Amino acid sequence: MSETANRPVGRRTFVLGTAAAAGTAALAGPLAGSASAAAFGWSDDGSNYVIDTGASLVFKVSKTNGDLTSLVYKGTEYQGYGGKNSHIESGLGTSTVTIGQSGSSILVSVTHGTLKHYYAARSGENNIYLWTNKADDSVSATRYIVRVKAGMFLNDEPDSYTYTTSTVEASDVFAKSDGQTRSKHYSKLRVIDYDYIGWTTGSVGLYMVRSNHEKASGGPFYRSLLRHQSADGGGLYEILYYGENQTESQRFGLQGPYVIAFTDGGAPSSSLHHANISTAWADSLGISGYVPSSGRGKVAGVGITGRDTAYPYTVGLANSAAQYWGSARSSDGYFSLPRVLPGTYTLTVFKGELAVHSGSVVVTAGGTTTLNTIAVPSSNDPSNASAIWRIGDWNGSPSGFKNADLMTYAHPSDVRAAPWTGNVVIGSGSETSAFPCYLWKDVNSGIVVHFKLTAAQAAAAHTLRIGVTTAYANGRPQVVVNDTWTSAVPSPPAQPSTRSLTVGSYRGNNHTFTYSVPASAWLTDTSAYNTLKIYVASGSGSTSYLSAGTSIDAIDLLI
């Protein structure tokens, strides 16, 4: 899916600029230098390489450090806020920067230690194509940020903090005077949900079109910084690796292309989207780590049976070198994953965000790996287990629980959040919507679930299951039944160690806690309500919303 960017904030008048004069420069490498005086070409102003796309975009790249120092579209400068350039991370520092032209393509190459970064322009396009090859962790390079001047695109979106300076957490979560919260962390979107992010005035659009994230980490449901607005200006991100609430190790290698795209106010062309983009024109440019289509393979699945058609299904491939994903067709589960690097991958089928099947596939260059129908065993989907009662459903996310939707774009203290406390009665019809999506040791530990049992049910032992999607500071549930039976404190599962619940992310490692409750714990009076109290156990964390906590997927008592 794609997300259109901010609402138009009105049209502006722009002065059309003239094309920059082309010059000459010497260059070693696969591309020859250009001395053309045509509109499409490049020049050297002494400090920067100046690239004219031959359309409406002229941009500059520093010859010293590879920063993008200027973005002029239709005569208006968009680059820069707070005296900062657009660049990898916070800037690479002194680098080797070269440029060359081959026909209708211009490539700027930046080398900084083991890291290589590239800017490419195509004749007649208002786009800048970028690749980044991070070979190891000797260079901190986890993002590219386009820094846009203040006032060019105004907004008050969840990832904006233009209108406030009051912080509610650390130095990156802010509160407006009306109690609403803002942060660059709050994107609403998972990686699978968007092709591009950006802004539009109605007459000018500026977007970052993301890459396929094959060398990123976290999978299809990962959330990270996308953009922000502040008093100094705005930033558009392509996240190459983000450590916050991260479930995977960092992958290394070439990422891209990702694209800085200017438009006349509309969305970027679908031909730029990672699923459609063709970069055959870049095959011979000498980009380090570049693998053309001919060196890639494809995985195609006939279908998936055993699905719950109420949910979308996603098929993912992952190994230590790369990751890919695609949607399974709702009618029969057919899927196709093109342009995959050769290798052996773990294939995972997700119901919603919950893994319900796993296998192995081998991808070869130029080949198609065709898979027969995948049958998801009934036992792999916990929703198929017969339950006396269930709160939520097993889909790998806290969707449907109280405040769940808000928490992807707001802090838990936000004025729009419903109270985090409040007990739940089974049979009320509002069990899920009344149960908070997150539990914290210092906020709402001890939530009570009231339920009745028949005489036969009360005479038997039962298994209680609590599914979580992530945890902060080793928070995990300990339960008490009818104030007489207390479970042991379970061991904490592997989860990310960074902030999560307060920065818009519930995506960690899904885990199911099980508790064997003996028959002696139940009330024998069938007219009385049993009580289940769920506490958060952990000695870690600090206070309030940064105390130990966890996100809920589903809770049920099995027959």
C-alpha positions as a printed NumPy array, in Angstrom:
array([[  0.   ,   0.   ,   0.   ],
       [  1.056,   3.594,  -0.44 ],
       [  0.49 ,   6.507,   1.868],
       [ -0.222,   9.923,   0.517],
       [  1.649,  12.535,   2.465],
       [  0.352,  15.522,   4.366],
       [ -2.713,  17.454,   3.475],
       [ -2.097,  20.268,   0.999],
       [ -1.417,  23.51 ,   2.822],
       [ -2.058,  25.827,  -0.079],
       [ -0.381,  26.706,  -3.314],
       [  2.724,  28.816,  -3.62 ],
       [  4.216,  30.722,  -6.565],
       [  7.638,  29.549,  -7.681],
       [ 10.128,  31.322,  -9.903],
       [ 11.448,  29.075, -12.607],
       [ 15.213,  28.873, -12.67 ],
       [ 17.551,  28.482, -15.59 ],
       [ 19.704,  25.413, -16.054],
       [ 23.119,  25.535, -14.398],
       [ 26.041,  25.945, -16.741],
       [ 27.888,  22.73 , -17.428],
       [ 31.625,  22.505, -16.932],
       [ 34.487,  20.095, -17.159],
       [ 36.206,  17.826, -14.658],
       [ 38.524,  14.878, -14.637],
       [ 37.413,  11.564, -13.207],
       [ 38.671,   8.041, -12.83 ],
       [ 36.357,   5.032, -12.753],
       [ 33.777,   3.358, -14.942],
       [ 32.156,   6.595, -16.094],
       [ 33.791,   9.146, -18.349],
       [ 33.765,  12.843, -17.502],
       [ 31.34 ,  15.255, -19.12 ],
       [ 32.069,  18.593, -20.739],
       [ 28.655,  18.965, -22.31 ],
       [ 26.926,  22.339, -22.26 ],
       [ 23.516,  20.732, -22.703],
       [ 20.816,  21.25 , -20.096],
       [ 21.384,  17.721, -18.829],
       [ 24.891,  17.484, -17.435],
       [ 27.135,  18.4  , -14.559],
       [ 29.603,  21.066, -13.582],
       [ 32.131,  21.784, -10.843],
       [ 31.697,  24.991,  -8.829],
       [ 34.879,  24.381,  -6.857],
       [ 33.189,  23.004,  -3.726],
       [ 30.407,  20.915,  -5.226],
       [ 29.453,  18.858,  -8.213],
       [ 26.382,  20.522,  -9.721],
       [ 23.99 ,  18.156, -11.508],
       [ 21.281,  19.458, -13.823],
       [ 18.708,  16.766, -14.574],
       [ 17.529,  18.539, -17.704],
       [ 14.073,  18.751, -16.135],
       [ 13.254,  21.096, -13.235],
       [ 15.76 ,  19.825, -10.676],
       [ 19.333,  20.947, -10.049],
       [ 21.22 ,  19.519,  -7.075],
       [ 24.702,  19.793,  -5.629],
       [ 26.921,  17.225,  -3.927],
       [ 29.876,  18.293,  -1.794],
       [ 33.229,  17.255,  -3.218],
       [ 34.581,  17.066,   0.334],
       [ 32.159,  14.801,   2.179],
       [ 29.412,  13.684,  -0.226],
       [ 26.674,  15.721,   1.472],
       [ 23.746,  16.864,  -0.643],
       [ 24.179,  20.631,  -0.276],
       [ 21.467,  22.001,  -2.556],
       [ 18.074,  20.918,  -3.933],
       [ 16.673,  23.481,  -6.334],
       [ 13.337,  22.6  ,  -7.906],
       [ 11.787,  25.068, -10.346],
       [ 14.139,  27.746,  -9.085],
       [ 13.353,  27.321,  -5.384],
       [ 15.882,  25.985,  -2.878],
       [ 14.474,  23.282,  -0.622],
       [ 17.648,  21.906,   0.953],
       [ 18.77 ,  22.602,   4.472],
       [ 17.643,  23.494,   7.947],
       [ 19.671,  24.604,  10.907],
       [ 22.703,  24.937,   8.668],
       [ 22.719,  21.197,   8.003],
       [ 22.964,  19.354,   4.709],
       [ 21.226,  16.188,   3.565],
       [ 23.433,  13.182,   4.101],
       [ 24.113,   9.712,   5.405],
       [ 23.575,   9.579,   9.172],
       [ 24.85 ,  12.914,  10.563],
       [ 27.395,  13.302,   7.799],
       [ 30.315,  11.118,   6.793],
       [ 33.144,  13.603,   7.089],
       [ 36.042,  13.769,   4.657],
       [ 35.424,  11.345,   1.8  ],
       [ 36.552,  10.606,  -1.728],
       [ 33.915,  11.971,  -4.115],
       [ 33.947,  11.414,  -7.885],
       [ 31.47 ,  12.014, -10.699],
       [ 30.916,  10.742, -14.215],
       [ 28.373,  10.694, -17.025],
       [ 27.396,   7.794, -19.238],
       [ 24.808,   8.687, -21.838],
       [ 21.639,   9.757, -20.052],
       [ 22.924,   8.871, -16.569],
       [ 25.153,  10.763, -14.128],
       [ 26.649,   9.013, -11.107],
       [ 28.313,  10.575,  -8.072],
       [ 30.341,   8.091,  -6.01 ],
       [ 31.238,   8.738,  -2.362],
       [ 33.738,   6.555,  -0.49 ],
       [ 34.295,   6.864,   3.255],
       [ 36.326,   4.024,   4.694],
       [ 34.461,   0.803,   3.927],
       [ 31.245,   2.653,   3.107],
       [ 30.27 ,   3.582,  -0.429],
       [ 27.348,   5.855,  -1.283],
       [ 25.954,   6.866,  -4.657],
       [ 23.744,   9.568,  -6.192],
       [ 22.426,   9.076,  -9.726],
       [ 20.463,  11.336, -12.049],
       [ 18.602,  10.467, -15.24 ],
       [ 18.049,  12.902, -18.071],
       [ 14.643,  14.544, -17.94 ],
       [ 13.693,  13.244, -14.478],
       [ 13.114,  15.214, -11.284],
       [ 14.504,  12.342,  -9.235],
       [ 17.731,  11.503,  -7.419],
       [ 18.467,   7.781,  -7.144],
       [ 20.526,   6.736,  -4.124],
       [ 22.374,   3.577,  -3.116],
       [ 24.332,   2.943,   0.068],
       [ 26.728,   0.041,   0.588],
       [ 27.631,  -0.471,   4.223],
       [ 30.158,  -3.298,   4.374],
       [ 30.543,  -3.498,   8.157],
       [ 29.912,  -1.563,  11.351],
       [ 33.123,   0.468,  11.189],
       [ 31.067,   3.375,   9.847],
       [ 27.858,   4.443,  11.551],
       [ 25.409,   4.662,   8.672],
       [ 21.859,   3.694,   9.479],
       [ 19.865,   6.296,   7.608],
       [ 19.792,   8.865,   4.858],
       [ 18.041,  12.088,   5.82 ],
       [ 16.82 ,  14.776,   3.426],
       [ 16.81 ,  18.03 ,   5.357],
       [ 14.229,  20.509,   4.099],
       [ 14.066,  24.23 ,   4.865],
       [ 11.504,  25.429,   7.371],
       [  8.198,  26.641,   5.982],
       [  8.337,  24.775,   2.694],
       [  5.832,  22.14 ,   3.772],
       [  3.743,  22.815,   6.859],
       [  2.034,  20.072,   8.797],
       [  0.768,  18.934,  12.164],
       [  0.962,  15.217,  11.648],
       [  1.859,  12.564,  14.257],
       [  5.528,  12.761,  13.309],
       [  5.597,  16.555,  13.631],
       [  6.709,  18.631,  16.589],
       [  6.633,  22.003,  14.873],
       [  4.16 ,  23.456,  17.306],
       [  5.632,  22.488,  20.649],
       [  8.826,  22.467,  22.648],
       [  7.543,  20.687,  25.744],
       [  8.994,  17.193,  26.137],
       [  7.27 ,  14.304,  27.864],
       [  9.976,  11.68 ,  27.378],
       [ 13.699,  11.935,  26.717],
       [ 14.318,  14.733,  24.211],
       [ 12.31 ,  13.325,  21.328],
       [  8.676,  12.985,  22.463],
       [  6.783,  16.263,  22.724],
       [  3.458,  17.487,  24.094],
       [  1.308,  20.199,  22.584],
       [ -0.62 ,  22.611,  24.771],
       [ -3.804,  20.637,  24.11 ],
       [ -2.255,  17.44 ,  25.497],
       [ -1.628,  15.715,  22.185],
       [  1.825,  14.226,  21.724],
       [  4.175,  14.37 ,  18.742],
       [  7.449,  12.666,  17.858],
       [  9.492,  11.768,  14.823],
       [  9.069,   8.159,  15.996],
       [  5.308,   8.155,  15.401],
       [  4.787,   7.054,  11.819],
       [  1.58 ,   4.955,  11.992],
       [  3.101,   2.824,   9.242],
       [  4.907,  -0.476,   9.046],
       [  7.426,  -0.969,   6.262],
       [  4.952,  -3.119,   4.349],
       [  2.381,  -0.299,   4.413],
       [  4.113,   2.358,   2.33 ],
       [  6.105,   2.908,  -0.825],
       [  6.95 ,   6.546,  -0.173],
       [  6.685,   9.279,   2.417],
       [  6.743,  13.032,   2.025],
       [  4.821,  16.276,   1.73 ],
       [  2.843,  18.247,  -0.795],
       [  1.671,  21.85 ,  -1.029],
       [ -0.77 ,  20.902,  -3.767],
       [  1.556,  22.283,  -6.423],
       [  4.894,  20.838,  -5.29 ],
       [  5.552,  17.457,  -3.758],
       [  8.783,  16.214,  -2.206],
       [  9.025,  12.521,  -1.366],
       [ 11.385,   9.809,  -0.275],
       [ 10.533,   6.632,  -2.183],
       [ 11.815,   3.714,  -0.143],
       [ 13.948,   0.854,  -1.38 ],
       [ 12.896,  -2.784,  -1.08 ],
       [ 14.762,  -2.949,   2.26 ],
       [ 16.426,  -6.208,   1.292],
       [ 19.464,  -5.318,   3.403],
       [ 17.533,  -3.639,   6.211],
       [ 16.32 ,  -5.58 ,   9.253],
       [ 13.118,  -6.16 ,  11.177],
       [ 10.863,  -7.719,   8.554],
       [  7.677,  -6.446,   6.914],
       [  6.   ,  -5.197,  10.093],
       [  8.851,  -3.119,  11.431],
       [  8.287,   0.559,  12.236],
       [ 10.917,   3.273,  12.229],
       [ 11.442,   6.973,  11.58 ],
       [  9.939,   8.183,   8.311],
       [  9.828,  11.967,   8.483],
       [  9.565,  14.831,  10.92 ],
       [  8.822,  18.53 ,  11.077],
       [ 10.318,  20.911,  13.611],
       [ 10.747,  24.626,  14.009],
       [ 13.985,  24.375,  12.034],
       [ 12.587,  22.435,   9.084],
       [ 11.706,  18.919,   8.015],
       [ 13.39 ,  15.616,   7.478],
       [ 12.613,  12.68 ,   5.206],
       [ 14.272,   9.381,   6.075],
       [ 15.305,   6.185,   4.419],
       [ 16.248,   3.906,   7.305],
       [ 19.046,   1.552,   6.345],
       [ 19.174,  -0.009,   9.802],
       [ 17.385,   1.111,  12.949],
       [ 18.189,  -0.363,  16.342],
       [ 15.099,   0.73 ,  18.262],
       [ 12.901,  -2.264,  19.12 ],
       [ 14.873,  -4.233,  16.556],
       [ 14.413,  -8.025,  16.394],
       [ 17.236,  -8.863,  13.991],
       [ 20.942,  -8.34 ,  13.6  ],
       [ 22.139,  -5.711,  11.168],
       [ 22.552,  -6.814,   7.561],
       [ 25.356,  -5.431,   5.433],
       [ 25.644,  -4.754,   1.738],
       [ 24.139,  -2.501,  -0.914],
       [ 20.769,  -0.914,  -0.203],
       [ 18.801,   0.829,  -2.908],
       [ 17.807,   2.401,  -4.984],
       [ 15.799,   4.733,  -2.835],
       [ 14.669,   7.912,  -4.536],
       [ 14.315,  11.594,  -3.692],
       [ 11.437,  12.61 ,  -5.952],
       [  9.95 ,  16.013,  -6.757],
       [  6.48 ,  16.2  ,  -8.313],
       [  3.97 ,  18.845,  -9.306],
       [  2.017,  18.06 ,  -6.155],
       [  0.888,  14.526,  -6.874],
       [  2.244,  11.201,  -5.678],
       [  5.518,   9.846,  -7.054],
       [  5.192,   7.745, -10.189],
       [  4.38 ,   4.113,  -9.476],
       [  7.328,   3.237, -11.719],
       [  9.582,   4.401,  -8.865],
       [  8.03 ,   2.071,  -6.313],
       [ 10.324,  -0.745,  -5.264],
       [  7.994,  -3.405,  -6.673],
       [  7.993,  -1.795, -10.132],
       [ 11.27 ,   0.028, -10.501],
       [ 13.662,  -0.978, -13.251],
       [ 17.298,   0.055, -12.926],
       [ 18.704,  -1.753, -15.964],
       [ 20.212,   1.618, -16.865],
       [ 22.442,   1.294, -13.775],
       [ 23.705,  -2.219, -14.535],
       [ 26.975,  -0.988, -16.021],
       [ 27.656,   2.017, -13.788],
       [ 30.042,   0.161, -11.479],
       [ 28.023,   0.481,  -8.269],
       [ 29.709,  -1.647,  -5.601],
       [ 27.56 ,  -4.619,  -4.576],
       [ 25.015,  -4.021,  -7.338],
       [ 23.257,  -7.183,  -8.537],
       [ 21.233,  -6.853, -11.774],
       [ 17.972,  -8.651, -12.405],
       [ 19.806, -11.396, -14.275],
       [ 21.662, -12.261, -11.072],
       [ 18.481, -12.651,  -9.037],
       [ 15.789, -15.283,  -8.745],
       [ 12.113, -15.581,  -7.913],
       [  9.93 , -17.535,  -5.471],
       [  6.333, -18.303,  -6.458],
       [  3.765, -20.137,  -4.374],
       [  0.723, -21.858,  -5.851],
       [ -1.361, -21.078,  -2.789],
       [ -1.879, -21.404,   0.951],
       [ -4.573, -23.525,   2.566],
       [ -5.671, -23.482,   6.193],
       [ -5.954, -19.697,   6.177],
       [ -8.379, -17.631,   8.22 ],
       [ -9.822, -15.464,   5.467],
       [-10.657, -12.724,   7.967],
       [ -6.966, -11.823,   7.981],
       [ -4.367, -10.816,   5.405],
       [ -1.476, -13.241,   4.963],
       [  2.088, -12.236,   4.225],
       [  4.931, -14.457,   3.036],
       [  8.434, -13.487,   4.068],
       [ 11.912, -14.681,   3.169],
       [ 14.886, -14.027,   5.423],
       [ 18.453, -15.08 ,   6.021],
       [ 21.455, -13.279,   7.481],
       [ 22.12 , -11.501,   4.183],
       [ 18.697, -10.369,   2.93 ],
       [ 14.948, -10.157,   3.554],
       [ 11.882,  -9.997,   1.297],
       [  8.131, -10.217,   1.653],
       [  4.901, -10.082,  -0.302],
       [  1.168, -10.39 ,   0.213],
       [ -0.634, -13.668,  -0.37 ],
       [ -3.671, -13.352,  -2.635],
       [ -6.837, -13.297,  -0.555],
       [ -8.711, -15.726,  -2.805],
       [ -6.246, -18.615,  -2.735],
       [ -2.995, -17.569,  -1.065],
       [ -0.94 , -17.306,  -4.274],
       [  2.221, -15.237,  -3.821],
       [  5.215, -14.145,  -5.853],
       [  8.495, -12.741,  -4.565],
       [ 10.656, -11.424,  -7.44 ],
       [ 14.22 , -10.109,  -7.616],
       [ 15.565, -12.184,  -4.734],
       [ 19.296, -12.565,  -4.21 ],
       [ 20.511, -16.174,  -4.564],
       [ 20.693, -18.14 ,  -1.328],
       [ 18.871, -20.357,   1.136],
       [ 16.077, -18.621,   3.009],
       [ 13.653, -19.306,   5.811],
       [ 10.14 , -18.858,   4.426],
       [  7.549, -17.674,   6.943],
       [  3.8  , -17.373,   6.477],
       [  2.185, -14.722,   8.666],
       [ -1.48 , -14.514,   9.629],
       [ -1.699, -10.812,  10.291],
       [  1.646, -10.446,  12.043],
       [  1.704, -13.9  ,  13.625],
       [  3.959, -16.583,  12.148],
       [  1.901, -19.714,  11.461],
       [  4.175, -21.643,   9.099],
       [  7.897, -21.912,   8.436],
       [  9.947, -23.691,   5.787],
       [ 13.099, -23.411,   3.714],
       [ 13.59 , -22.382,   0.092],
       [ 16.609, -22.128,  -2.196],
       [ 16.821, -19.285,  -4.713],
       [ 19.118, -19.413,  -7.727],
       [ 20.172, -16.653, -10.089],
       [ 17.889, -16.464, -13.111],
       [ 15.617, -19.206, -11.795],
       [ 12.121, -19.465, -10.352],
       [ 11.54 , -21.601,  -7.275],
       [  7.942, -22.797,  -7.542],
       [  6.341, -24.052,  -4.345],
       [  3.382, -26.379,  -4.185],
       [  0.403, -25.406,  -2.07 ],
       [  1.453, -24.646,   1.511],
       [ -0.873, -26.205,   4.068],
       [ -0.923, -24.371,   7.405],
       [ -1.664, -27.005,  10.09 ],
       [ -4.645, -26.166,  12.279],
       [ -2.472, -26.474,  15.368],
       [ -0.155, -23.718,  14.11 ],
       [ -2.872, -21.103,  14.515],
       [ -3.664, -20.668,  18.234],
       [ -7.076, -19.26 ,  17.326],
       [ -8.166, -22.777,  16.365],
       [ -7.879, -24.044,  19.941],
       [-11.257, -24.338,  21.69 ],
       [-11.562, -21.753,  24.428],
       [-13.999, -21.073,  27.266],
       [-13.376, -17.41 ,  26.613],
       [-10.955, -15.313,  24.606],
       [ -9.969, -11.649,  24.673],
       [ -8.723, -10.427,  21.307],
       [ -7.576, -12.831,  18.643],
       [ -4.265, -14.397,  17.782],
       [ -2.929, -12.237,  14.973],
       [  0.432, -11.101,  16.322],
       [ -0.654,  -7.558,  17.143],
       [ -2.705,  -5.753,  19.832],
       [ -5.294,  -4.645,  17.271],
       [ -8.738,  -4.19 ,  18.756],
       [ -7.497,  -3.634,  22.296],
       [ -8.009,  -0.356,  24.106],
       [ -5.748,   2.418,  22.715],
       [ -4.058,   0.058,  20.244],
       [ -4.548,   2.205,  17.137],
       [ -3.512,   5.409,  18.908],
       [ -0.293,   3.922,  20.236],
       [  1.338,   3.744,  16.804],
       [  1.302,   7.543,  16.601],
       [  1.08 ,   8.867,  20.168],
       [  2.652,   8.58 ,  23.594],
       [  0.673,   6.623,  26.224],
       [  0.239,   9.879,  28.177],
       [ -1.579,  11.508,  25.236],
       [ -4.849,  13.188,  26.155],
       [ -6.629,  11.125,  23.491],
       [ -5.838,   7.847,  25.248],
       [ -8.623,   6.148,  27.157],
       [ -7.795,   5.311,  30.802],
       [ -5.193,   2.578,  31.029],
       [ -6.946,   1.051,  34.02 ],
       [-10.357,  -0.6  ,  34.258],
       [-11.472,  -4.167,  34.697],
       [-12.992,  -6.507,  32.115],
       [-16.068,  -8.713,  32.299],
       [-16.307, -11.74 ,  30.031],
       [-19.663, -11.799,  28.294],
       [-20.044,  -8.023,  28.278],
       [-19.391,  -7.828,  24.541],
       [-16.598,  -5.298,  25.076],
       [-13.931,  -7.595,  26.44 ],
       [-11.293,  -6.686,  23.891],
       [-11.987,  -2.973,  23.527],
       [-12.018,  -2.602,  27.326],
       [ -8.71 ,  -4.379,  27.857],
       [ -5.639,  -2.105,  27.493],
       [ -3.261,  -2.971,  24.699],
       [ -0.254,  -2.401,  26.971],
       [  0.392,  -3.295,  30.603],
       [  3.037,  -1.585,  32.747],
       [  4.261,  -2.447,  36.221],
       [  3.916,   1.165,  37.371],
       [  0.711,   2.105,  35.515],
       [ -1.935,  -0.62 ,  35.317],
       [ -0.467,  -3.841,  36.675],
       [ -3.171,  -5.964,  38.292],
       [ -5.867,  -5.613,  35.617],
       [ -8.777,  -7.867,  36.602],
       [-10.767, -10.143,  34.291],
       [-14.116, -11.355,  35.703],
       [-15.662, -14.566,  34.309],
       [-18.048, -17.349,  35.224],
       [-17.565, -21.103,  34.793],
       [-20.05 , -23.922,  34.578],
       [-19.875, -26.655,  37.183],
       [-18.113, -28.965,  34.714],
       [-15.598, -26.298,  33.787],
       [-14.901, -25.459,  37.428],
       [-14.225, -29.112,  38.175],
       [-11.282, -29.313,  35.764],
       [ -7.845, -27.816,  35.384],
       [ -7.408, -25.427,  32.459],
       [ -4.623, -23.793,  30.493],
       [ -4.506, -20.024,  30.448],
       [ -2.611, -18.412,  27.558],
       [ -1.362, -14.845,  27.289],
       [  0.205, -13.811,  23.992],
       [  2.51 , -10.791,  23.835],
       [  4.102,  -9.005,  20.897],
       [  6.992,  -7.279,  22.643],
       [  8.153,  -6.311,  26.115],
       [ 10.058,  -3.447,  27.642],
       [ 12.592,  -4.001,  30.455],
       [ 11.755,  -7.73 ,  30.637],
       [  8.117,  -7.106,  31.549],
       [  6.104, -10.342,  31.537],
       [  2.752, -11.401,  33.002],
       [  2.281, -13.156,  36.315],
       [ -1.283, -14.175,  37.155],
       [ -3.363, -14.633,  40.29 ],
       [ -6.675, -16.539,  40.237],
       [ -9.341, -15.758,  42.828],
       [ -6.638, -14.384,  45.132],
       [ -5.751, -17.953,  46.111],
       [ -3.589, -19.339,  43.304],
       [ -0.532, -17.496,  42.029],
       [  1.516, -18.545,  39.055],
       [  5.264, -18.677,  39.051],
       [  7.043, -15.706,  37.465],
       [  7.814, -16.878,  33.931],
       [ 11.221, -16.43 ,  32.38 ],
       [ 11.459, -13.424,  30.062],
       [ 11.546, -14.312,  26.356],
       [ 14.068, -12.726,  24.04 ],
       [ 12.891,  -9.205,  23.249],
       [ 14.53 ,  -5.976,  22.074],
       [ 16.212,  -4.026,  24.868],
       [ 15.335,  -0.512,  23.705],
       [ 12.227,   1.614,  24.082],
       [  9.183,   0.299,  22.285],
       [  5.754,   0.941,  23.803],
       [  6.352,   4.69 ,  24.152],
       [  7.758,   5.28 ,  20.673],
       [  4.975,   3.825,  18.575],
       [  6.107,   0.198,  18.287],
       [  4.627,  -3.031,  19.586],
       [  6.6  ,  -5.154,  17.108],
       [  9.004,  -7.403,  18.978],
       [  9.087, -11.188,  19.169],
       [  5.653, -12.749,  19.533],
       [  5.589, -15.093,  22.516],
       [  2.902, -17.132,  24.274],
       [  2.942, -17.603,  28.035],
       [  1.006, -20.626,  29.312],
       [ -0.224, -21.228,  32.838],
       [ -1.629, -24.538,  34.105],
       [ -4.352, -23.523,  36.517],
       [ -5.51 , -26.367,  38.813],
       [ -9.184, -27.116,  39.38 ],
       [ -8.77 , -26.129,  43.032],
       [ -8.266, -22.516,  41.973],
       [-11.8  , -22.099,  40.561],
       [-14.935, -21.048,  42.438],
       [-17.491, -23.809,  42.719],
       [-20.397, -21.35 ,  42.857],
       [-21.421, -21.1  ,  39.208],
       [-23.283, -17.832,  39.854],
       [-20.147, -16.117,  41.122],
       [-17.478, -14.448,  39.041],
       [-13.994, -15.842,  39.091],
       [-11.239, -13.245,  38.999],
       [ -8.023, -13.321,  37.013],
       [ -5.513, -10.641,  37.95 ],
       [ -2.673,  -9.987,  35.531],
       [  0.415,  -8.358,  36.957],
       [  3.61 ,  -7.245,  35.272],
       [  6.667,  -8.873,  36.809],
       [ 10.159,  -7.42 ,  36.399],
       [ 12.811,  -5.725,  38.435],
       [ 13.891,  -3.616,  35.478],
       [ 12.64 ,  -0.365,  34.025],
       [ 12.131,   2.964,  35.734],
       [  8.778,   4.588,  36.446],
       [  5.443,   5.286,  34.814],
       [  5.378,   4.44 ,  31.093],
       [  9.062,   3.52 ,  31.192],
       [  8.497,   0.917,  33.862],
       [  8.569,  -2.725,  32.767],
       [  5.734,  -3.373,  30.339],
       [  4.364,  -5.592,  27.624],
       [  2.026,  -5.496,  24.636],
       [ -0.896,  -7.924,  24.433],
       [ -1.806, -10.112,  21.446],
       [ -4.551, -12.322,  22.929],
       [ -5.647, -13.895,  26.214],
       [ -7.729, -17.05 ,  26.494],
       [ -8.752, -19.838,  28.837],
       [ -8.807, -23.168,  27.021],
       [-11.467, -25.841,  27.447]])
